[in-house]
Coordinates of C-alpha atoms and ligand atoms in Angstrom, one line a residue:
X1 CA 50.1 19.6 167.2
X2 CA 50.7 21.3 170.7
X3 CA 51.9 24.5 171.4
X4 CA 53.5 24.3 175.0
X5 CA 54.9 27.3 177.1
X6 CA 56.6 26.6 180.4
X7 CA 57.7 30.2 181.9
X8 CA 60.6 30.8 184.2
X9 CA 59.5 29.0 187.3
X10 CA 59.0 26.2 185.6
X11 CA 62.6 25.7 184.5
X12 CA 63.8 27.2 187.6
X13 CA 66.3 24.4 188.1
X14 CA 67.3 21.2 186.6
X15 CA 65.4 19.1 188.6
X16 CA 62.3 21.4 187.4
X17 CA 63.5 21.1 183.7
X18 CA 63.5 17.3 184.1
X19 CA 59.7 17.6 185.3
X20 CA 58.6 20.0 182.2
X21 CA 60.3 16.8 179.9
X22 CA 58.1 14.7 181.8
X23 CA 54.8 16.4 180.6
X24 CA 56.1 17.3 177.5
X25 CA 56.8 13.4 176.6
X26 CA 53.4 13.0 178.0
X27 CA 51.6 14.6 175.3
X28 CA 54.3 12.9 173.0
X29 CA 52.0 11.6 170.9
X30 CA 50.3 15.1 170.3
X31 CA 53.2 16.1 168.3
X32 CA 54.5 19.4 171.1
X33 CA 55.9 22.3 170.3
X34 CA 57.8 24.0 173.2
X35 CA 58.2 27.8 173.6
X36 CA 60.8 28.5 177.0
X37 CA 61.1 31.2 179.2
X38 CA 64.5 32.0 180.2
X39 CA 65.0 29.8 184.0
X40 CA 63.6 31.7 186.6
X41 CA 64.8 35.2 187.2
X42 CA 67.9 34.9 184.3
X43 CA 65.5 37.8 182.2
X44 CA 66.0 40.0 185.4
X45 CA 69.9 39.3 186.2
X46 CA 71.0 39.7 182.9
X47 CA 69.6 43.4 182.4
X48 CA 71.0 44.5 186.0
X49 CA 74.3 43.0 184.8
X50 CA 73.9 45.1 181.4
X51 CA 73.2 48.1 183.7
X52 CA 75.9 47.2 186.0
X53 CA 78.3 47.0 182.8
X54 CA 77.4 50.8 181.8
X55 CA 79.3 52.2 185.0
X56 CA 81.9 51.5 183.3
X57 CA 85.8 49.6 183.2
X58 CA 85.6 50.1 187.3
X59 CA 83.0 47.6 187.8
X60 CA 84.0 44.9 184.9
X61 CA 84.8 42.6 187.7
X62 CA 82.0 42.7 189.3
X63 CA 80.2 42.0 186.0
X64 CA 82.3 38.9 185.6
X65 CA 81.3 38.1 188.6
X66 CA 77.8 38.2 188.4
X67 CA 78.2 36.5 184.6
X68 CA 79.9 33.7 185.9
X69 CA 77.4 32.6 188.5
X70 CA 75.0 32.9 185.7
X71 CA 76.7 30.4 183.6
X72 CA 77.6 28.3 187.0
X73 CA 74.1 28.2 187.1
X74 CA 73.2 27.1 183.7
X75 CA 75.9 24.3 183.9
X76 CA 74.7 23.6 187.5
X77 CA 71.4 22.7 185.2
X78 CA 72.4 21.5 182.5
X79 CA 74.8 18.7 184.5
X80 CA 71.4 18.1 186.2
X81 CA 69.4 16.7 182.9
X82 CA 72.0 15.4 180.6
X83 CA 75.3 13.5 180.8
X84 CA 77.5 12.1 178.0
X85 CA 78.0 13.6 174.7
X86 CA 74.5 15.6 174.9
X87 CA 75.9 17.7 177.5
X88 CA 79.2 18.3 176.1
X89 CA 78.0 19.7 173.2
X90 CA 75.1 21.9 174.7
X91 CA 77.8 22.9 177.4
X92 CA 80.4 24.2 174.6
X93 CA 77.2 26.1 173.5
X94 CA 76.7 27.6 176.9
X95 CA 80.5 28.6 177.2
X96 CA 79.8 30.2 173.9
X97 CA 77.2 31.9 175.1
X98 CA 79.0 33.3 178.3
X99 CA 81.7 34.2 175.7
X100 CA 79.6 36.4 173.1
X101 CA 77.6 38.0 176.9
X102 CA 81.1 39.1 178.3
X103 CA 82.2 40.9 174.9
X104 CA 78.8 42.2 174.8
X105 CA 78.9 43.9 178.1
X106 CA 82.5 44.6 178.0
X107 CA 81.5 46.9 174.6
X108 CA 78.8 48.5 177.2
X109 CA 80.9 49.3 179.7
X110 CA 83.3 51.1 177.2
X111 CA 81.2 52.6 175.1
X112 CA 78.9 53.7 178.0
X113 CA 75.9 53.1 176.4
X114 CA 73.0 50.9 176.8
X115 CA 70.9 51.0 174.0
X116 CA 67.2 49.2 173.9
X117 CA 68.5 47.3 171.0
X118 CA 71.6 46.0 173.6
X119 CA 69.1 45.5 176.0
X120 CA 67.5 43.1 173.9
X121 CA 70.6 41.3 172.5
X122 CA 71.6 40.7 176.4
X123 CA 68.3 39.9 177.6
X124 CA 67.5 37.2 175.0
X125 CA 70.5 35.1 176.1
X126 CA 67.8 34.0 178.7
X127 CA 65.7 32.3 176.6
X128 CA 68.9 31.1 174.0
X129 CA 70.2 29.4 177.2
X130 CA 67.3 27.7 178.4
X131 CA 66.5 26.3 175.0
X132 CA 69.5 23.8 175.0
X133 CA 69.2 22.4 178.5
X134 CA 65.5 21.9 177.9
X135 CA 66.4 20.0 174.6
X136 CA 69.3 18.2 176.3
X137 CA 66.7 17.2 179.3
X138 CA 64.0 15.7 176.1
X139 CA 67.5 14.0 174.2
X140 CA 68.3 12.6 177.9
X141 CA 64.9 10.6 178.0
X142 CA 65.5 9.0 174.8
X143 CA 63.5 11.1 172.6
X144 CA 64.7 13.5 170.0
X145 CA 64.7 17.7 170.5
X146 CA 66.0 20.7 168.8
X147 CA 66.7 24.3 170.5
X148 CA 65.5 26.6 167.6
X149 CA 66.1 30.0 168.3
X150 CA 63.3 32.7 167.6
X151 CA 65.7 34.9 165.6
X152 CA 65.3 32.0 163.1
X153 CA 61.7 32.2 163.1
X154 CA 59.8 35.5 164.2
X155 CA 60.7 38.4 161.7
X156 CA 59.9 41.6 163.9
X157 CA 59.8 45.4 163.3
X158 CA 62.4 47.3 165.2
X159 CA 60.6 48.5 168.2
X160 CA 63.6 47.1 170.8
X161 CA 62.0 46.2 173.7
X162 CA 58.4 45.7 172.2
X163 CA 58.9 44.9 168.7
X164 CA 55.7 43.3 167.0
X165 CA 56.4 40.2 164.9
X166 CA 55.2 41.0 160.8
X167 CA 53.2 38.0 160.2
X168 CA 53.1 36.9 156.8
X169 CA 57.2 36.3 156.5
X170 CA 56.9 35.2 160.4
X171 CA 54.7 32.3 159.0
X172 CA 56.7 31.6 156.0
X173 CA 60.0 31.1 158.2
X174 CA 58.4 29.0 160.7
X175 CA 56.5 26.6 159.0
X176 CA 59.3 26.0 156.9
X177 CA 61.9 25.7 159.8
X178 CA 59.6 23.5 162.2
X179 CA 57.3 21.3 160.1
X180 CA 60.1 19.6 159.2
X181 CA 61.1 18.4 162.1
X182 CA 58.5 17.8 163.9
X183 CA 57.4 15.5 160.5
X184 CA 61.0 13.3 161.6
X185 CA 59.5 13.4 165.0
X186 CA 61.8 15.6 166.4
X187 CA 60.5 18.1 169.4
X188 CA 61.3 22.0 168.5
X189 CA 62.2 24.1 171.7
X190 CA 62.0 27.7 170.8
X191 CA 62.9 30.3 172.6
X192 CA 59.4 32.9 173.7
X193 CA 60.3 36.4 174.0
X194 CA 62.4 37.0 171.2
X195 CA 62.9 37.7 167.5
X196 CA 64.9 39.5 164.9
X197 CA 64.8 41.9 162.3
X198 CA 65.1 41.8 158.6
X199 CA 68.8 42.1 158.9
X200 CA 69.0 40.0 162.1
X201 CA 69.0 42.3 165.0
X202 CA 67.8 40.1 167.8
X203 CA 64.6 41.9 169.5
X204 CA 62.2 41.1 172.4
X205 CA 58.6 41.3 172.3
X206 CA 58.6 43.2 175.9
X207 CA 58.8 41.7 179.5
X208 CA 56.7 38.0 180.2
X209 CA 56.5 37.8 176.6
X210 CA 56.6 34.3 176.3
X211 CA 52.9 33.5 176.3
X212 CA 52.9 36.2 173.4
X213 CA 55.7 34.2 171.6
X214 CA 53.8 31.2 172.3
X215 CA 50.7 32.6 171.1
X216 CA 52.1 34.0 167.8
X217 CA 53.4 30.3 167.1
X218 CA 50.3 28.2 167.7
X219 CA 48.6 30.5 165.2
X220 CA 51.3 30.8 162.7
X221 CA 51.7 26.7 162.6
X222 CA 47.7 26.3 163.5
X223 CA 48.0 24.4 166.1
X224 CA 45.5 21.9 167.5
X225 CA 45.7 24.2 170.9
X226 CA 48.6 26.1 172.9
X227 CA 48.9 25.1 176.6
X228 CA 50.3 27.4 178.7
X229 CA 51.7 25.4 182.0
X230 CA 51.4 27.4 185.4
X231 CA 50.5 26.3 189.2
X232 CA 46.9 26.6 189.3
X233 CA 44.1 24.5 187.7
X234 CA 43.8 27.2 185.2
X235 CA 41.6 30.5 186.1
X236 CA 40.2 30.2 189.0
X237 CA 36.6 32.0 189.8
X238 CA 38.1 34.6 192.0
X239 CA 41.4 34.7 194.1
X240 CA 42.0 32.3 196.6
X241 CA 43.8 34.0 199.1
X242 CA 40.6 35.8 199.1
X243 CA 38.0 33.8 198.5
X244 CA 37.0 30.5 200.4
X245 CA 35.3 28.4 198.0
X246 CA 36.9 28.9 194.7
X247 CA 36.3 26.8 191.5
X248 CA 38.6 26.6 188.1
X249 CA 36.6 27.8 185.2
X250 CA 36.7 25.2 183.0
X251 CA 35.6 27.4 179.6
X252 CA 35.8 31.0 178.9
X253 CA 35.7 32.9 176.0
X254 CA 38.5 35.5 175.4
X255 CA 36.6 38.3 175.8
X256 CA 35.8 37.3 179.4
X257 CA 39.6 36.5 180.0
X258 CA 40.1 39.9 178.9
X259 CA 37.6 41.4 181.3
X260 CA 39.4 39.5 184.2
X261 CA 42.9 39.8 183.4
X262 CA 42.5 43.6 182.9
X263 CA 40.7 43.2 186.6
X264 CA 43.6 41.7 188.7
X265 CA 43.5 37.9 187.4
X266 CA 47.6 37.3 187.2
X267 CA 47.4 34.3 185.4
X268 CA 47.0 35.8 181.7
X269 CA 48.1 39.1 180.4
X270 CA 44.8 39.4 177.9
X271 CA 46.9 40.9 175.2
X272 CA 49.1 37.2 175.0
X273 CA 46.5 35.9 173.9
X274 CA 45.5 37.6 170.3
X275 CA 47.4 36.0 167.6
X276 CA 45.6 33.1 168.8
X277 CA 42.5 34.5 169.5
X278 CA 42.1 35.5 165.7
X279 CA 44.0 32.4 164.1
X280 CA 40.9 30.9 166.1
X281 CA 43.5 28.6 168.0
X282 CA 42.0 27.7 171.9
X283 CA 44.5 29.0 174.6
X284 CA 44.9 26.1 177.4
X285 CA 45.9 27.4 180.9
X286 CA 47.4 23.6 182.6
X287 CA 48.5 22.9 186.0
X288 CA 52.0 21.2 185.9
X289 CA 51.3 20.3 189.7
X290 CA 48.0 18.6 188.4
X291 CA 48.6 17.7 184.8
X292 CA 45.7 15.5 184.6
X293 CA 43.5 18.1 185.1
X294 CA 41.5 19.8 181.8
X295 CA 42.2 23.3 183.1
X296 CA 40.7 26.4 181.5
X297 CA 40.3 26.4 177.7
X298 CA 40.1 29.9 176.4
X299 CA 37.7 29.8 173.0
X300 CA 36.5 32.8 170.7
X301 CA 33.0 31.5 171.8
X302 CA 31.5 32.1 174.9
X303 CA 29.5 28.7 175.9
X304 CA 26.5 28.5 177.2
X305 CA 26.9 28.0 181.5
X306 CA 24.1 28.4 184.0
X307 CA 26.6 30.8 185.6
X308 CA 25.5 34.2 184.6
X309 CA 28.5 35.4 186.5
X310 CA 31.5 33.1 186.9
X311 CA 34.4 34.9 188.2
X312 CA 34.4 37.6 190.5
X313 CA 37.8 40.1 191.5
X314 CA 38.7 42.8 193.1
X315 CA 41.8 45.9 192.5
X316 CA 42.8 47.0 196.2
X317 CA 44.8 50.6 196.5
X318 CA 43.1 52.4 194.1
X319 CA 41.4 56.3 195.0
X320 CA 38.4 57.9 193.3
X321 CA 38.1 61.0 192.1
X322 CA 35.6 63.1 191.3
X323 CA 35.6 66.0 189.6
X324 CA 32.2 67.9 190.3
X325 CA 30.4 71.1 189.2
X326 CA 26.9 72.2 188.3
X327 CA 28.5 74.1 185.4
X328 CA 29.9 71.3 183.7
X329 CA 26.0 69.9 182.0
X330 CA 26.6 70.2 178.4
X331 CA 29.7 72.0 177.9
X332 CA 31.9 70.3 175.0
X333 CA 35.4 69.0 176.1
X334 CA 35.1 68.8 179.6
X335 CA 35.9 65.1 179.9
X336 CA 38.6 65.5 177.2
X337 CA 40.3 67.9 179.4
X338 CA 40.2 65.4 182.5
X339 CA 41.3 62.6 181.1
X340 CA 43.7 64.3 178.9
X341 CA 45.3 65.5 182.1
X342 CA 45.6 62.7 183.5
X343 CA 47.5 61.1 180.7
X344 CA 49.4 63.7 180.6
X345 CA 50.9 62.8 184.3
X346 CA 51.5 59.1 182.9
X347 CA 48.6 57.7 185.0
X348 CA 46.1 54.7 183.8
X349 CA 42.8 55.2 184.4
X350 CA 41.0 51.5 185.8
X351 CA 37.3 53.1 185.6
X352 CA 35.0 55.8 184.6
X353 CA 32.4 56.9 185.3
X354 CA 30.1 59.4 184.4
X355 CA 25.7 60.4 184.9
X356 CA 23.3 61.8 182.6
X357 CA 23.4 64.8 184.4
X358 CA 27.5 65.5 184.0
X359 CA 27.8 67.5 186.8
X360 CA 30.0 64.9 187.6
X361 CA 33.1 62.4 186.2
X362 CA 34.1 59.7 188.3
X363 CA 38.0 58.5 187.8
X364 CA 39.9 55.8 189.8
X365 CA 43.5 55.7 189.7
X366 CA 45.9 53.3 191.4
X367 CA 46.2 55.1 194.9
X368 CA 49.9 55.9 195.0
X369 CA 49.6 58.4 191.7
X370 CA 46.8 60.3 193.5
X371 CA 49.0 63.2 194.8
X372 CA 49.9 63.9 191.1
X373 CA 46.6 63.4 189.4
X374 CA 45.4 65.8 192.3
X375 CA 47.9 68.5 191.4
X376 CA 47.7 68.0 187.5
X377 CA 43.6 68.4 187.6
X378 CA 43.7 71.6 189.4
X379 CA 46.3 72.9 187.0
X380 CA 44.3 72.1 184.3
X381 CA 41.1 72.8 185.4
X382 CA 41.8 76.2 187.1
X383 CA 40.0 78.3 184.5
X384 CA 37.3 76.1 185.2
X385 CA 37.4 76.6 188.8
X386 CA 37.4 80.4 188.8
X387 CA 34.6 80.1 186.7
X388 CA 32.9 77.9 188.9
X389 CA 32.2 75.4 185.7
X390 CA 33.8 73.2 188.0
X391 CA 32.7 73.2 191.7
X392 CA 35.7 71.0 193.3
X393 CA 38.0 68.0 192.6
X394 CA 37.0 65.7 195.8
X395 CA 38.8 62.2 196.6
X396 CA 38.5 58.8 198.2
X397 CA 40.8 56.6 199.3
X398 CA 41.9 53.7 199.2
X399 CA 38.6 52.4 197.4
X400 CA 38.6 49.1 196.0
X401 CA 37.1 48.0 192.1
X402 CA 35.0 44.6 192.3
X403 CA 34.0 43.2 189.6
X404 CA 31.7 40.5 188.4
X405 CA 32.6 38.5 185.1
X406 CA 30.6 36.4 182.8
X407 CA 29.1 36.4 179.1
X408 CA 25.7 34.9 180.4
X409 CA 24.6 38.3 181.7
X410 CA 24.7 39.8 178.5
X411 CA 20.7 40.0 177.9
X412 CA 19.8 38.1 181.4
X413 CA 17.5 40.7 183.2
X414 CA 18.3 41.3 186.6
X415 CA 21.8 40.4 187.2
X416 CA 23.0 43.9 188.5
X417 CA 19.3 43.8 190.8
X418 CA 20.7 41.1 192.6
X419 CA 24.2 42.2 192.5
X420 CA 23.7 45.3 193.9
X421 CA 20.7 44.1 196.6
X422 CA 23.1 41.2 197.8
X423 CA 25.7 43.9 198.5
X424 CA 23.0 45.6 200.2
X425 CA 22.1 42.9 202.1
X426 CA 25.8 42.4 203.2
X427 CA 25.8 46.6 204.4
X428 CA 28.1 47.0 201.4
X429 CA 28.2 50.8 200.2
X430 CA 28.3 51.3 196.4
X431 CA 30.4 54.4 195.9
X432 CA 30.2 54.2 191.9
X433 CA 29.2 52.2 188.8
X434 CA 30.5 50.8 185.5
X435 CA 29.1 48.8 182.8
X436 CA 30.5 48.2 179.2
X437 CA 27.8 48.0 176.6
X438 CA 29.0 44.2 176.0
X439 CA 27.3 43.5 179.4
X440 CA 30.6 41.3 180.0
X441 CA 31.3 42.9 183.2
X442 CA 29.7 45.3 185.6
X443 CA 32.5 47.0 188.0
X444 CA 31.7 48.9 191.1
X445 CA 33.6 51.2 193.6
X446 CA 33.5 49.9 197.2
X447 CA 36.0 51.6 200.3
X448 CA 38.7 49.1 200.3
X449 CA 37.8 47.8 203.7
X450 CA 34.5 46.3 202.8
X451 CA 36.0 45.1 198.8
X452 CA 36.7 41.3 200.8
X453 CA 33.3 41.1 201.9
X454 CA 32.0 42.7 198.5
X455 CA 34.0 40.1 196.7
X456 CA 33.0 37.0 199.1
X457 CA 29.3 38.0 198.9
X458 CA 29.2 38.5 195.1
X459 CA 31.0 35.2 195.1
X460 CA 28.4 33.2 197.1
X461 CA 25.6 34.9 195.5
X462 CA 26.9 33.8 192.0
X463 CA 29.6 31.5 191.5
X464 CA 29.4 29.0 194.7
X465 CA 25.3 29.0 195.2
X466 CA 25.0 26.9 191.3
X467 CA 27.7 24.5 192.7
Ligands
LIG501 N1 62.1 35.9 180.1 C1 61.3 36.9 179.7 C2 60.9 37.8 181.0 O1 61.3 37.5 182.1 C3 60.0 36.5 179.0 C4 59.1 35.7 179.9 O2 59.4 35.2 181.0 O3 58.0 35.4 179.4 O4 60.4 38.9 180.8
MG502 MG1 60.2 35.5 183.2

């Protein structure tokens, strides 16, 4: 069995939905499972027409409006896979659909409220729409499909808007929902993104949840792998609008998705990826434009590659800070009261780092909160100032993060040596370090001007040199 996810773009349109049936009855024999996205850009529409709706009775045209080119669209789709009885019964549900939205938003507009747990019952309508037309495009071809909707399947706590699924009953429902089918043959399409509670509240799992969804299925039915479809030919070595030369990784473990998704990679949000990380299930990233190609295969193993490094990124807009000062060697709770400033302003903190001498912490912060991580530190550290514990909070921007990916430097001598005299030899300057302890990764600090170079270089010294 094959978990598949298709995301919004994919099922943009009908003519796109009739492509996804095409590599779904591809891997017919594999026995698919198919977790949807909402078709592109319904998630987004639906919760501006939910705020829309809380203005109030004044604007309940305008929501109508906006609903009915919403279900115009659906239908516009759904006329585009199926014909005949197929698509009169999965059109009745759509107009149902439409029905249940406009009460929904109509009580929103009245009451004046918009809950996170409306939120949620509007925005899944995305994914409760696409379902259908996606099993009416599968039924079109000849084969039989079934929309099964989440809120069947995934039992979640009540966190609206990023409620976690409780696994054991989650298991229990969906095995005994879809093993069924697919034992008569019959292809599930579930909805990603959603869920309910114990007493049926319907939930989301938070925004682009879909591979999450997807995820959580493949390891709840143990599938053979879950494929997630998307337009490249899986991760690719570094970016290619900034990188000439790029290759598709064709095995990574998790840990080194991790390292790159966290640095910039937008094909995987690492955190998707768990439930099957630890249900041992590998995550496929496919190419729909190039189906025939393997991709990446994500694995809880890291192989064994002659690439010490294989990927290399970089985070433009970013600013360093450094908070400096003689006086701060060896007294307790000074990085505690940096960083706990800093969260205190909202801001996330991409890299640390600090010497054996701490008269220093390096910080970098996406660019644009600067002017608030700026003011909060001097707030907080204006004991420290006066008491000249802490010499001055200096910046740099915008500074870029590279950073240099793979599990093979983790006890290969060397590896930063030649990182660091390649950028040398390239006039790069190095403006600060960073190295976990699971030598997965080493990051540096660069001004953002020379990161392309920094990334090019590290690229040809590493990736495109073993080719
Ligand atoms: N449709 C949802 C969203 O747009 C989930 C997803 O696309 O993965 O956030
Ligand atoms: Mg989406």
């Amino acid at each position: 069995m094959i978990v598949m996810k298709f995301g919004g773009s994919s099922l943009a349109t009908g003519e796109r939905i009739r492509y996804v049936t095409d590599l779904v009855l591809r891997s017919h024999s594999r026995a698919p499972v198919v977790v949807v996205s909402a078709m592109g850009g319904v998630t987004d529409s639906l919760i501006g027409i939910a705020r829309l709706a809380l203005q109030g009775r004044k604007v309940l045209s305008s929501v109508e409006e906006h609903l009915g080119s919403l279900h115009e669209r659906h239908l516009t789709a759904l006329a585009e896979v199926a014909d005949g009885a197929v698509a009169l019964r999965v059109r009745e549900e759509i107009d149902n659909a439409f029905v249940e939205l406009r009460e929904i938003c109509t009580g929103i507009a009245l009451l004046g409220e918009l809950s996170p747990r409306s939120i949620d019952a509007v925005s899944a309508y995305g994914e409760k729409l696409a379902a259908p037309i996606v099993a009416a495009a599968i039924e079109a071809r000849g084969h039989r499909a079934t929309p099964v909707s989440a809120e069947e399947l995934l039992l979640t706590d009540a966190n609206h808007g990023r409620a976690r699924p409780l696994i054991p009953a989650s298991r229990v429902r969906t095995r005994e929902r879809l093993l069924p089918l697919i034992e008569d043959g019959i292809i599930p399409v579930v909805t990603g993104f959603i869920g309910a509670t114990e007493d049926g509240i319907t939930t989301t799992v938070g925004r682009n949840g879909s591979d999450y969804s997807a995820s959580i299925f493949g390891a709840l039915l143990g599938a053979e792998e879950v494929w997630k479809w998307t337009d490249a030919d899986g991760i690719l070595s570094a970016d290619p609008r900034e990188v000439p030369g790029v290759q598709p990784l064709p095995l990574l473990s998790y840990a080194e998705a991790a390292e790159l998704a966290y640095f910039g990679s937008r094909v995987l949000h690492p955190a998707a990826i768990v439930p099957a990380v630890e249900a041992g299930v590998p995550f496929r990233i496919v190419n729909s434009f190039n189906p025939d190609h393997p991709g990446t295969l994500l694995t809880r193993d890291p192989e064994t590659s002659p690439h010490a490094v294989k990927a290399v990124t970089a985070i433009h807009d970013l600013a360093l800070v450094t908070v400096q000062g003689v006086g701060m060697a060896g007294v307790i709770g000074a990085a505690a009261r940096v960083f706990g400033a800093v969260a205190q302003v909202n801001v996330n903190v991409l890299m640390i780092s600090q010497a054996s001498s701490e008269s220093n912490i390096c910080l970098v912060v996406p660019a644009a909160d600067l002017p608030k991580v700026e003011i909060v530190l001097r707030q907080h550290l204006a004991e420290q100032l006066n008491r000249h514990e802490v010499d001055h909070v200096a910046t740099r921007t915008p500074v870029a993060i590279v950073t240099v990916v793979g599990s093979g430097m983790a006890g290969t001598p060397g590896i930063a040596g030649r990182l660091f005299s390649c950028m040398g030899a390239n006039g790069i300057n190095i403006v600060a370090i960073a190295q976990g302890s699971t030598e997965l990764s080493i990051s540096f600090v660069v001004d953002d001007e020379q990161s392309l170079a920094a990334v090019r270089s590290a690229h040809r010294e590493f990736v495109e040199d073993l080719s």
